Coordinates of C-alpha atoms in Angstrom, one line a residue:
Chain V
M1 CA 281.5 234.9 78.2
L2 CA 278.9 235.3 76.0
E3 CA 275.3 234.0 76.8
L4 CA 271.7 234.0 75.6
R5 CA 269.4 232.6 78.0
N6 CA 265.8 231.8 77.5
I7 CA 265.5 234.2 74.6
C8 CA 261.8 234.9 73.1
K9 CA 261.2 236.6 70.3
I10 CA 257.7 237.4 68.4
Y11 CA 257.6 238.9 65.2
N12 CA 254.0 240.7 64.4
P13 CA 252.8 239.4 67.5
G14 CA 248.3 239.3 67.4
T15 CA 248.6 239.6 64.0
V16 CA 247.9 236.6 61.3
Q17 CA 251.5 237.2 60.7
E18 CA 252.1 236.5 63.7
I19 CA 255.9 234.1 63.7
C20 CA 257.7 232.9 66.6
L21 CA 261.3 232.6 66.2
F22 CA 262.9 232.3 69.2
E23 CA 261.7 230.2 72.2
N24 CA 264.6 229.4 75.3
F25 CA 267.1 229.8 73.3
N26 CA 269.9 229.3 74.5
L27 CA 273.4 229.8 73.1
S28 CA 277.0 230.8 75.4
V29 CA 280.0 231.7 73.4
P30 CA 283.5 231.7 75.8
E31 CA 285.9 233.8 75.6
G32 CA 287.9 234.2 72.5
Q33 CA 285.9 232.1 70.4
F34 CA 285.5 231.8 66.9
V35 CA 281.8 230.7 66.3
S36 CA 280.4 230.2 63.1
V37 CA 276.8 229.8 62.0
V38 CA 274.4 228.7 59.7
G39 CA 271.3 227.9 58.9
S40 CA 268.2 228.4 55.8
N41 CA 266.3 232.0 55.6
G42 CA 264.5 232.5 58.0
S43 CA 266.4 230.4 60.2
G44 CA 267.4 232.6 63.2
K45 CA 270.8 234.0 62.5
T46 CA 270.7 237.5 61.5
S47 CA 268.1 238.0 64.5
M48 CA 270.3 236.5 66.7
L49 CA 272.8 238.7 65.9
N50 CA 270.2 241.5 66.2
I51 CA 269.2 240.7 70.1
I52 CA 273.1 240.2 71.1
C53 CA 273.7 243.7 69.6
G54 CA 271.3 245.5 70.6
S55 CA 269.7 246.6 66.7
I56 CA 266.0 244.1 68.4
A57 CA 265.2 243.8 71.4
P58 CA 263.9 240.2 72.7
D59 CA 260.1 239.9 74.0
S60 CA 262.2 237.9 77.4
G61 CA 265.1 236.7 77.9
S62 CA 268.4 237.7 79.4
I63 CA 272.1 239.1 77.7
I64 CA 274.8 237.9 79.7
L65 CA 278.6 239.5 79.7
A66 CA 280.5 239.3 82.3
D67 CA 278.0 238.8 84.8
K68 CA 275.8 242.0 84.0
D69 CA 272.5 241.7 81.8
I70 CA 273.2 244.2 79.0
V71 CA 269.3 243.1 77.6
R72 CA 268.5 246.7 78.8
E73 CA 271.4 248.3 77.4
S74 CA 271.2 250.6 74.5
E75 CA 272.4 249.8 71.3
H76 CA 275.4 252.7 70.6
R77 CA 276.6 251.5 74.4
R78 CA 277.1 248.0 73.5
A79 CA 279.5 248.9 71.0
R80 CA 281.7 250.7 73.0
R81 CA 282.3 246.4 73.2
M82 CA 281.2 245.0 70.0
G83 CA 282.2 245.5 66.5
R84 CA 279.7 244.8 64.0
V85 CA 279.9 244.4 59.9
Y86 CA 277.5 243.9 57.6
Q87 CA 276.6 242.3 54.6
N88 CA 276.4 245.5 52.8
P89 CA 279.4 246.9 51.9
A90 CA 277.8 250.4 52.0
M91 CA 276.7 250.3 55.3
G92 CA 279.8 250.1 57.9
T93 CA 281.4 253.4 56.3
C94 CA 280.3 256.8 55.5
A95 CA 280.4 257.0 51.0
S96 CA 280.3 260.9 51.0
M97 CA 283.5 261.4 53.4
T98 CA 286.6 260.2 52.2
I99 CA 288.9 257.0 54.1
L100 CA 291.0 258.9 55.9
E101 CA 288.0 261.0 57.5
N102 CA 286.3 257.2 57.4
M103 CA 289.2 256.1 59.4
A104 CA 289.4 259.0 62.3
L105 CA 286.4 258.6 62.9
A106 CA 287.0 254.8 63.6
D107 CA 290.2 255.5 65.1
N108 CA 288.2 258.2 67.8
K109 CA 285.9 255.0 68.4
G110 CA 285.7 255.4 72.9
K111 CA 286.8 259.1 73.4
R112 CA 285.2 261.8 72.6
Y113 CA 284.0 263.1 69.9
D114 CA 284.5 267.1 70.7
L115 CA 286.6 269.9 69.0
R116 CA 289.6 269.3 68.5
P117 CA 291.0 268.1 64.6
G118 CA 288.5 265.9 62.7
T119 CA 291.8 263.8 62.3
D120 CA 295.3 263.6 63.6
R121 CA 297.6 264.0 60.7
R122 CA 300.9 261.9 63.0
R123 CA 298.1 259.3 62.6
V124 CA 297.8 258.5 59.3
E125 CA 301.3 256.6 58.4
A126 CA 299.3 254.1 61.0
Y127 CA 295.9 253.8 59.1
K128 CA 298.4 253.6 56.6
E129 CA 299.8 250.8 57.9
L130 CA 296.8 249.2 57.9
L131 CA 295.0 248.8 54.5
R132 CA 299.1 248.6 53.2
P133 CA 299.0 244.9 53.7
L134 CA 295.0 244.3 52.1
G135 CA 297.1 244.8 48.5
L136 CA 294.0 246.9 47.6
G137 CA 295.8 249.8 47.0
L138 CA 293.7 252.1 49.8
E139 CA 297.0 253.0 51.1
N140 CA 297.1 255.3 48.1
M141 CA 294.1 256.7 47.9
M142 CA 293.9 258.2 51.7
N143 CA 292.1 261.1 49.6
S144 CA 289.3 259.6 47.4
K145 CA 285.7 259.4 48.3
V146 CA 284.5 256.5 50.0
G147 CA 281.4 256.2 48.1
S148 CA 283.8 255.7 45.4
L149 CA 285.5 252.3 46.3
S150 CA 283.9 249.1 44.9
G151 CA 281.9 246.9 46.9
G152 CA 285.3 244.8 48.0
Q153 CA 287.7 247.9 49.4
R154 CA 284.5 249.8 51.2
Q155 CA 283.6 246.1 52.9
A156 CA 287.7 245.5 53.5
L157 CA 287.7 249.2 54.8
S158 CA 284.8 248.8 57.5
L159 CA 286.0 245.4 58.5
I160 CA 289.7 247.3 59.1
M161 CA 287.2 250.4 61.3
S162 CA 285.5 247.9 62.9
S163 CA 288.0 246.1 64.5
M164 CA 290.4 249.8 65.2
T165 CA 290.0 250.2 68.8
P166 CA 290.1 247.4 71.4
I167 CA 286.9 245.6 70.9
E168 CA 286.2 242.4 72.5
F169 CA 283.6 240.9 69.8
L170 CA 283.5 240.9 66.4
I171 CA 280.0 240.6 64.5
L172 CA 279.7 239.7 61.3
D173 CA 276.8 239.7 59.4
E174 CA 277.2 237.4 56.4
H175 CA 280.1 239.9 55.7
T176 CA 281.4 237.7 52.7
A177 CA 278.3 237.7 50.3
A178 CA 277.9 240.4 48.6
L179 CA 281.3 240.7 47.1
D180 CA 283.2 238.6 44.0
P181 CA 285.3 235.0 45.4
K182 CA 288.6 236.4 45.4
T183 CA 287.4 239.6 47.6
A184 CA 285.7 237.1 49.3
E185 CA 288.5 235.2 49.9
I186 CA 290.4 238.3 50.7
I187 CA 288.0 239.7 52.9
M188 CA 287.9 235.9 55.3
Q189 CA 291.8 235.1 55.8
L190 CA 292.1 238.9 57.0
T191 CA 288.9 238.4 59.1
D192 CA 290.8 235.3 60.5
R193 CA 294.3 237.1 61.3
I194 CA 292.3 240.2 63.0
V195 CA 290.1 237.8 65.1
R196 CA 293.6 235.9 65.9
E197 CA 295.2 238.9 66.7
K198 CA 293.4 240.3 68.9
K199 CA 292.1 237.1 70.4
L200 CA 288.4 238.3 69.1
T201 CA 285.3 236.3 70.3
A202 CA 283.7 236.3 67.3
L203 CA 280.0 235.0 65.6
M204 CA 280.0 234.9 62.4
V205 CA 276.6 234.3 59.8
T206 CA 277.9 233.0 56.6
H207 CA 276.0 231.0 53.7
N208 CA 279.3 229.8 52.1
L209 CA 279.7 226.6 54.1
R210 CA 283.3 226.1 53.1
Y211 CA 284.0 229.2 54.8
A212 CA 281.5 228.0 57.9
L213 CA 284.2 224.8 57.6
E214 CA 288.0 226.1 57.4
Y215 CA 286.6 229.1 59.5
G216 CA 286.4 229.6 63.6
D217 CA 286.4 227.1 66.2
R218 CA 283.2 226.2 66.6
L219 CA 279.7 225.4 64.0
L220 CA 276.8 226.7 64.6
M221 CA 273.6 225.6 62.4
M222 CA 270.1 227.1 63.1
H223 CA 267.1 226.0 61.6
Q224 CA 263.4 228.0 62.8
G225 CA 265.2 229.5 66.1
G226 CA 266.9 226.5 67.4
I227 CA 270.5 225.5 67.0
V228 CA 269.9 221.3 65.6
L229 CA 274.0 220.9 65.0
D230 CA 277.0 222.5 67.1
K231 CA 280.7 221.7 67.0
A232 CA 283.1 222.9 68.4
G233 CA 287.2 222.3 68.6
E234 CA 288.3 218.7 67.6
E235 CA 284.8 217.5 66.7
K236 CA 284.1 220.7 64.2
Q237 CA 286.9 219.8 62.5
A238 CA 286.0 216.1 61.9
V239 CA 283.4 217.7 60.2
Q240 CA 282.9 217.2 56.6
M241 CA 281.1 219.1 53.6
D242 CA 278.4 216.2 53.2
D243 CA 277.9 215.5 56.6
I244 CA 276.3 219.3 57.0
L245 CA 275.0 219.2 53.4
K246 CA 272.7 215.7 54.7
I247 CA 271.1 217.6 57.5
F248 CA 270.1 220.7 55.3
N249 CA 268.6 218.1 52.6
E250 CA 266.4 216.6 55.8
I251 CA 265.4 220.1 57.1
S252 CA 264.0 220.8 53.4
I253 CA 262.7 217.5 53.4
E254 CA 260.6 218.2 56.6
C255 CA 259.8 221.4 56.0
G256 CA 257.8 220.1 52.6
N257 CA 260.6 221.7 49.7
Chain C
M1 CA 267.9 297.0 34.0
V2 CA 268.7 300.3 35.6
D3 CA 266.3 299.1 38.4
F4 CA 267.9 295.8 38.9
V5 CA 271.5 297.4 38.6
N6 CA 270.4 300.4 40.8
A7 CA 268.9 298.2 43.2
L8 CA 272.4 295.6 43.5
P9 CA 274.1 296.4 46.4
S10 CA 271.0 296.5 48.1
T11 CA 270.6 292.7 46.2
L12 CA 274.1 291.6 47.0
E13 CA 273.1 292.7 51.4
Q14 CA 269.8 291.0 51.3
G15 CA 271.2 287.9 49.3
L16 CA 274.7 287.2 52.0
I17 CA 272.0 288.2 54.9
Y18 CA 269.8 285.1 53.2
A19 CA 273.3 283.2 52.7
L20 CA 273.4 282.8 56.9
L21 CA 269.9 281.1 56.5
A22 CA 271.1 279.4 53.5
M23 CA 273.8 277.4 55.4
G24 CA 271.8 276.7 58.8
V25 CA 270.0 274.7 55.7
L26 CA 272.5 273.4 54.4
I27 CA 273.1 271.8 58.0
T28 CA 269.7 270.5 57.9
Y29 CA 269.7 269.3 54.6
T30 CA 272.4 268.0 53.3
I31 CA 274.5 267.4 55.9
L32 CA 272.1 265.4 58.7
D33 CA 269.7 264.8 55.7
F34 CA 267.0 266.0 58.0
P35 CA 264.0 268.2 56.0
D36 CA 263.9 270.8 59.0
L37 CA 260.8 273.6 58.4
S38 CA 261.3 274.6 62.0
V39 CA 263.0 277.1 60.1
D40 CA 260.4 279.4 59.3
G41 CA 259.5 279.1 62.5
T42 CA 263.2 280.0 63.6
F43 CA 264.1 282.7 61.0
P44 CA 261.3 285.2 62.2
L45 CA 262.4 284.0 66.0
G46 CA 265.7 285.1 65.8
G47 CA 264.4 288.4 63.7
V48 CA 261.9 289.3 67.1
I49 CA 264.4 288.9 69.9
S50 CA 267.4 290.9 68.5
T51 CA 264.7 293.7 67.8
M52 CA 263.3 293.5 71.1
V53 CA 266.6 293.1 72.4
I54 CA 267.8 296.9 70.5
A55 CA 264.4 298.4 71.6
A56 CA 265.3 298.0 74.6
G57 CA 268.6 299.3 74.2
H58 CA 271.0 296.8 74.3
S59 CA 274.1 296.2 72.1
P60 CA 273.4 294.8 68.5
L61 CA 276.2 291.9 69.4
L62 CA 274.1 290.7 72.7
A63 CA 271.2 291.5 70.2
L64 CA 272.5 288.4 68.3
L65 CA 273.7 286.4 70.4
A66 CA 270.3 285.9 71.6
A67 CA 268.5 284.9 69.1
I68 CA 271.9 282.4 68.7
A69 CA 270.6 281.6 72.0
G70 CA 266.4 281.2 70.6
G71 CA 267.0 279.1 67.2
A72 CA 269.3 276.7 69.3
A73 CA 266.9 276.4 71.9
A74 CA 264.0 275.7 69.2
G75 CA 265.9 273.3 67.3
L76 CA 266.1 271.8 70.3
C77 CA 262.3 271.3 70.8
T78 CA 262.4 269.9 67.4
G79 CA 265.5 267.4 67.7
L80 CA 263.5 266.3 71.3
I81 CA 260.2 266.0 69.5
H82 CA 262.3 263.7 66.7
V83 CA 264.7 262.1 68.5
K84 CA 262.5 260.9 72.1
L85 CA 259.2 261.3 70.6
K86 CA 259.4 259.9 67.6
V87 CA 257.7 262.0 65.3
R88 CA 259.1 262.5 61.9
D89 CA 260.6 264.7 61.2
L90 CA 258.3 267.0 58.9
F91 CA 256.2 267.1 60.7
S92 CA 258.5 267.6 64.6
G93 CA 259.2 270.6 61.9
I94 CA 255.9 272.4 61.1
I95 CA 254.3 271.2 65.2
V96 CA 257.8 273.8 66.4
S97 CA 257.0 276.3 63.5
T98 CA 253.5 276.7 63.7
A99 CA 253.9 277.5 67.8
L100 CA 256.5 279.5 67.3
Y101 CA 254.4 281.6 64.9
S102 CA 252.3 282.4 68.6
I103 CA 255.9 282.5 70.5
N104 CA 257.2 285.8 68.2
L105 CA 254.1 287.4 68.7
K106 CA 254.1 287.0 72.4
I107 CA 258.0 288.6 72.2
S108 CA 256.8 291.3 70.5
G109 CA 254.2 292.0 72.4
G110 CA 251.3 291.2 70.6
K111 CA 252.3 293.6 67.8
S112 CA 252.8 292.0 64.5
L113 CA 254.9 294.4 63.6
A114 CA 257.3 295.8 65.6
T115 CA 260.6 298.8 64.2
I116 CA 263.8 299.2 65.6
G117 CA 264.2 303.2 65.6
R118 CA 266.4 305.7 63.4
K119 CA 268.4 306.6 66.7
D120 CA 268.9 303.0 68.2
V121 CA 272.3 301.2 68.0
T122 CA 272.5 298.5 65.6
L123 CA 275.1 296.7 63.7
F124 CA 274.9 298.7 60.7
Q125 CA 274.0 302.8 61.8
N126 CA 275.2 304.9 65.4
N127 CA 278.3 302.7 66.0
P128 CA 282.1 303.2 66.1
V129 CA 282.6 299.8 63.2
A130 CA 279.6 301.1 61.1
G131 CA 281.3 305.2 61.4
F132 CA 284.3 303.6 60.3
F133 CA 283.3 302.0 57.0
S134 CA 280.5 304.4 56.2
G135 CA 284.2 307.0 56.0
L136 CA 286.1 304.8 54.1
V137 CA 283.8 303.5 51.5
G138 CA 280.1 305.8 52.2
D139 CA 277.1 303.6 50.9
F140 CA 278.9 300.4 51.0
S141 CA 279.6 300.3 54.6
T142 CA 276.2 297.8 55.1
L143 CA 277.1 295.9 52.9
I144 CA 280.7 295.3 54.2
I145 CA 279.6 295.0 57.0
I146 CA 277.3 291.9 56.3
F147 CA 280.1 290.1 54.2
L148 CA 281.8 290.5 57.7
V149 CA 279.6 288.6 59.4
V150 CA 278.9 286.2 56.4
L151 CA 282.9 285.5 55.9
V152 CA 283.7 285.0 59.9
V153 CA 280.3 281.8 60.0
K154 CA 281.1 280.7 57.1
I155 CA 285.1 280.1 58.7
L156 CA 283.7 279.2 62.4
L157 CA 280.9 276.4 60.0
D158 CA 284.6 275.6 58.1
L159 CA 286.1 274.5 61.2
F160 CA 283.6 273.2 63.1
L161 CA 283.0 270.8 60.1
K162 CA 286.3 269.6 60.7
T163 CA 286.7 268.7 64.5
R164 CA 285.9 265.0 65.3
A165 CA 282.1 266.4 66.4
G166 CA 281.6 268.1 62.3
Y167 CA 283.0 264.6 61.1
L168 CA 280.5 263.3 63.5
L169 CA 277.4 265.7 61.9
R170 CA 278.4 264.6 58.5
A171 CA 278.5 261.1 59.5
V172 CA 275.2 260.7 60.9
G173 CA 273.3 262.0 58.4
D174 CA 275.3 260.0 55.6
N175 CA 274.5 256.4 57.9
E176 CA 273.1 256.2 61.1
R177 CA 274.8 253.1 61.7
V178 CA 278.2 253.8 61.5
V179 CA 276.9 256.6 64.5
T180 CA 275.4 254.0 66.5
A181 CA 278.3 252.1 65.1
L182 CA 281.2 254.2 67.0
A183 CA 279.6 253.9 70.8
C184 CA 277.4 257.5 70.0
D185 CA 273.8 258.4 70.3
K186 CA 272.6 259.5 66.8
G187 CA 270.1 260.9 68.1
R188 CA 272.0 263.0 69.8
V189 CA 273.8 264.1 67.3
K190 CA 270.4 264.8 65.5
I191 CA 269.4 267.2 68.0
I192 CA 273.3 268.9 67.8
G193 CA 273.0 269.0 64.6
L194 CA 269.5 271.2 64.7
M195 CA 270.5 273.1 67.6
I196 CA 273.3 274.8 65.3
A197 CA 271.2 274.4 62.2
N198 CA 268.2 276.4 63.6
A199 CA 271.0 278.9 65.4
F200 CA 272.0 279.6 62.1
A201 CA 268.5 280.3 60.9
A202 CA 267.9 282.3 64.0
L203 CA 271.0 284.6 63.4
S204 CA 270.3 285.2 60.2
G205 CA 266.6 286.4 60.8
A206 CA 268.2 288.6 63.2
V207 CA 271.0 290.2 61.3
L208 CA 267.5 291.0 58.6
C209 CA 265.5 293.1 61.5
Q210 CA 268.7 295.0 62.1
H211 CA 269.1 295.9 58.6
Q212 CA 265.5 296.4 57.7
R213 CA 264.8 298.3 61.0
M214 CA 261.7 296.5 61.7
F215 CA 260.7 292.6 62.5
E216 CA 257.1 291.5 60.8
V217 CA 255.7 288.7 61.9
S218 CA 255.1 286.6 59.1
M219 CA 258.7 286.8 58.0
G220 CA 259.0 282.9 57.9
T221 CA 256.3 282.3 55.5
G222 CA 258.3 280.0 53.5
A223 CA 261.6 280.8 54.5
M224 CA 263.1 276.9 54.0
V225 CA 261.8 277.0 51.0
L226 CA 263.8 280.2 50.0
A227 CA 267.0 279.0 52.3
L228 CA 267.0 275.3 50.3
A229 CA 266.7 276.7 46.6
S230 CA 269.2 279.1 47.6
V231 CA 271.4 275.6 48.7
I232 CA 270.2 273.8 45.7
I233 CA 271.4 276.6 43.2
G234 CA 274.4 277.0 44.6
M235 CA 275.5 273.0 44.6
N236 CA 274.8 273.1 41.4
L237 CA 276.3 275.8 40.0
F238 CA 279.6 274.0 41.5
R239 CA 278.5 270.8 40.2
R240 CA 281.4 269.7 38.3
V241 CA 284.1 272.0 40.5
S242 CA 285.1 269.9 44.1
F243 CA 287.5 271.9 45.6
V244 CA 284.5 274.6 46.7
K245 CA 282.7 274.3 49.6
G246 CA 279.3 273.2 50.4
T247 CA 279.6 276.8 52.4
T248 CA 281.0 278.4 49.8
A249 CA 278.0 277.1 48.1
A250 CA 275.1 278.0 50.3
I251 CA 276.5 281.5 50.1
V252 CA 276.6 281.9 46.0
G253 CA 273.2 280.3 45.3
A254 CA 272.3 283.1 48.3
V255 CA 272.8 285.9 46.2
V256 CA 271.9 284.2 42.8
Y257 CA 268.6 283.7 44.0
R258 CA 267.8 286.8 45.5
M259 CA 269.6 288.7 42.1
C260 CA 266.9 286.6 40.6
V261 CA 264.3 288.2 43.0
S262 CA 265.8 291.4 42.1
L263 CA 265.6 291.1 37.9
A264 CA 261.5 289.5 38.9
I265 CA 260.9 292.9 40.6
A266 CA 262.8 294.6 38.2
C267 CA 260.2 293.6 35.2
G268 CA 257.4 295.2 36.5
M269 CA 256.7 292.2 39.5
G270 CA 255.6 293.8 42.8
A271 CA 256.9 293.8 46.0
S272 CA 253.3 291.2 47.1
D273 CA 254.5 289.2 44.8
L274 CA 257.5 288.0 46.6
K275 CA 256.1 284.7 47.7
L276 CA 255.0 283.5 44.2
I277 CA 258.3 284.4 42.3
T278 CA 260.4 282.0 45.8
A279 CA 257.4 279.7 45.2
V280 CA 258.1 279.4 41.1
L281 CA 261.4 279.9 41.0
F282 CA 261.4 276.8 43.5
L283 CA 258.9 275.1 41.2
I284 CA 261.5 276.0 38.2
I285 CA 264.5 274.0 40.2
L286 CA 262.9 271.1 41.0
A287 CA 261.5 270.8 37.1
A288 CA 264.9 271.3 35.6
G289 CA 265.5 268.6 37.7
L290 CA 268.6 270.0 39.8
L291 CA 267.2 268.5 43.6
R292 CA 270.4 265.4 43.5
K293 CA 271.7 265.5 47.0
G294 CA 275.0 266.2 46.7
G295 CA 277.5 262.8 45.9
K296 CA 275.4 261.5 48.7
K297 CA 273.4 258.0 47.2
H298 CA 276.7 256.4 45.5
A299 CA 276.4 253.5 48.4

């Protein structure tokens, strides 16, 4: 169980641009749940992920994980149990290193980065096995620099790398937004498979309402730092595209758009 | 031209010594993506430590090890200032190199010049290895010893960059987020990188002082520029050849750079114009648009 309790976050405090994003924001995600999060720009989706991952610190509140408050834990310590994929495919990999080197790095997560050889030759076949099902041909270019790959290829690699070692949480920050529709579909199916196979707790922010409806066991809709729609299980299955669009429209009218 | 050819062995010697410095800057500038100016202080720091250790009658190897330790300690300071106190990278280096100017003077006993006597044992004289090589090849023994030192250091660095720690070092310069995602403290990785780079700079200064048999307090001025120029020259020479390692490129770059300087001197420039030559050469490199970072900005 991951719990956000009474999270408050104010951007630019004390200036004219002061924005109070979260005021006593609460959310609890049971273990193994796949949550899709939608909402307009500035609704706090990415900020919520950043607070969970430790990239930004909330002004107050706590993040409870396995009965422990981890709000003061550093980002890299939290990363031991979390994998994260960003919107920008470049963010999850090292461009100047080869596919093999990137995977070897990810494979060593949680262990010491010491003077042993960087790449364990015996693991190469296992890496290729992970890449083969993607059908992107990555397994045949292990020694290519990641910087020479397409966005879709890089994102697929980021996703694989983020979940190579045992993690509990997968944080997906609009991870299909920068991809063409076909590649986005491949990445989404891969995401779903990884979450199910590894029984991960996943939080996926997306602007693609169809993905939000199709994937995941729970749908959250955020607006101005609050949750305006929260449906799980069968209730979520019953939600239609029109329902979400209606709420979006209501919000827009309310905001004067 | 005759002057240039006559000076060739000593040009090569100096080029190879500066190659050690260039490899240090290769680590900070191309691998870590950190413009580290502390080398202007750690290069002479290595020199003064090495000179004083030898003047005190200790072995030249101990002198090199002491210099390496000193350089690493200075790199640690730069790293801690940058990472823990969140001072900008350029300023962290400037602070450390400024402080080191005084520290170097303190180590040399307040004198701006310290010398190694003719009878003292250095890497290049009065030791059995140097004696062996001089029996074999005469005057080229110095060049061979320097070459061996550079070769060993290069191989060690190449091997290190292929370890897990080396991968992580390359990753932090490429994409810090990946290092964080790997549950590692990116600040720590940077600090380690700065320690290694400055150890290289100090080693380079140490070997140079044993070679010249003297330390001079302002020897570090322009060290960073000179090394950076070498790295950029080397990387551009081998831009189209992918199998040449960065370390090889840095070494070749340093030698080519030294040859340019030697050529300028042969054309009638005086030794006092050296820094001017350095600056002009660097300017030519920058203006020619060669300052492109090797394959980093794909994303």
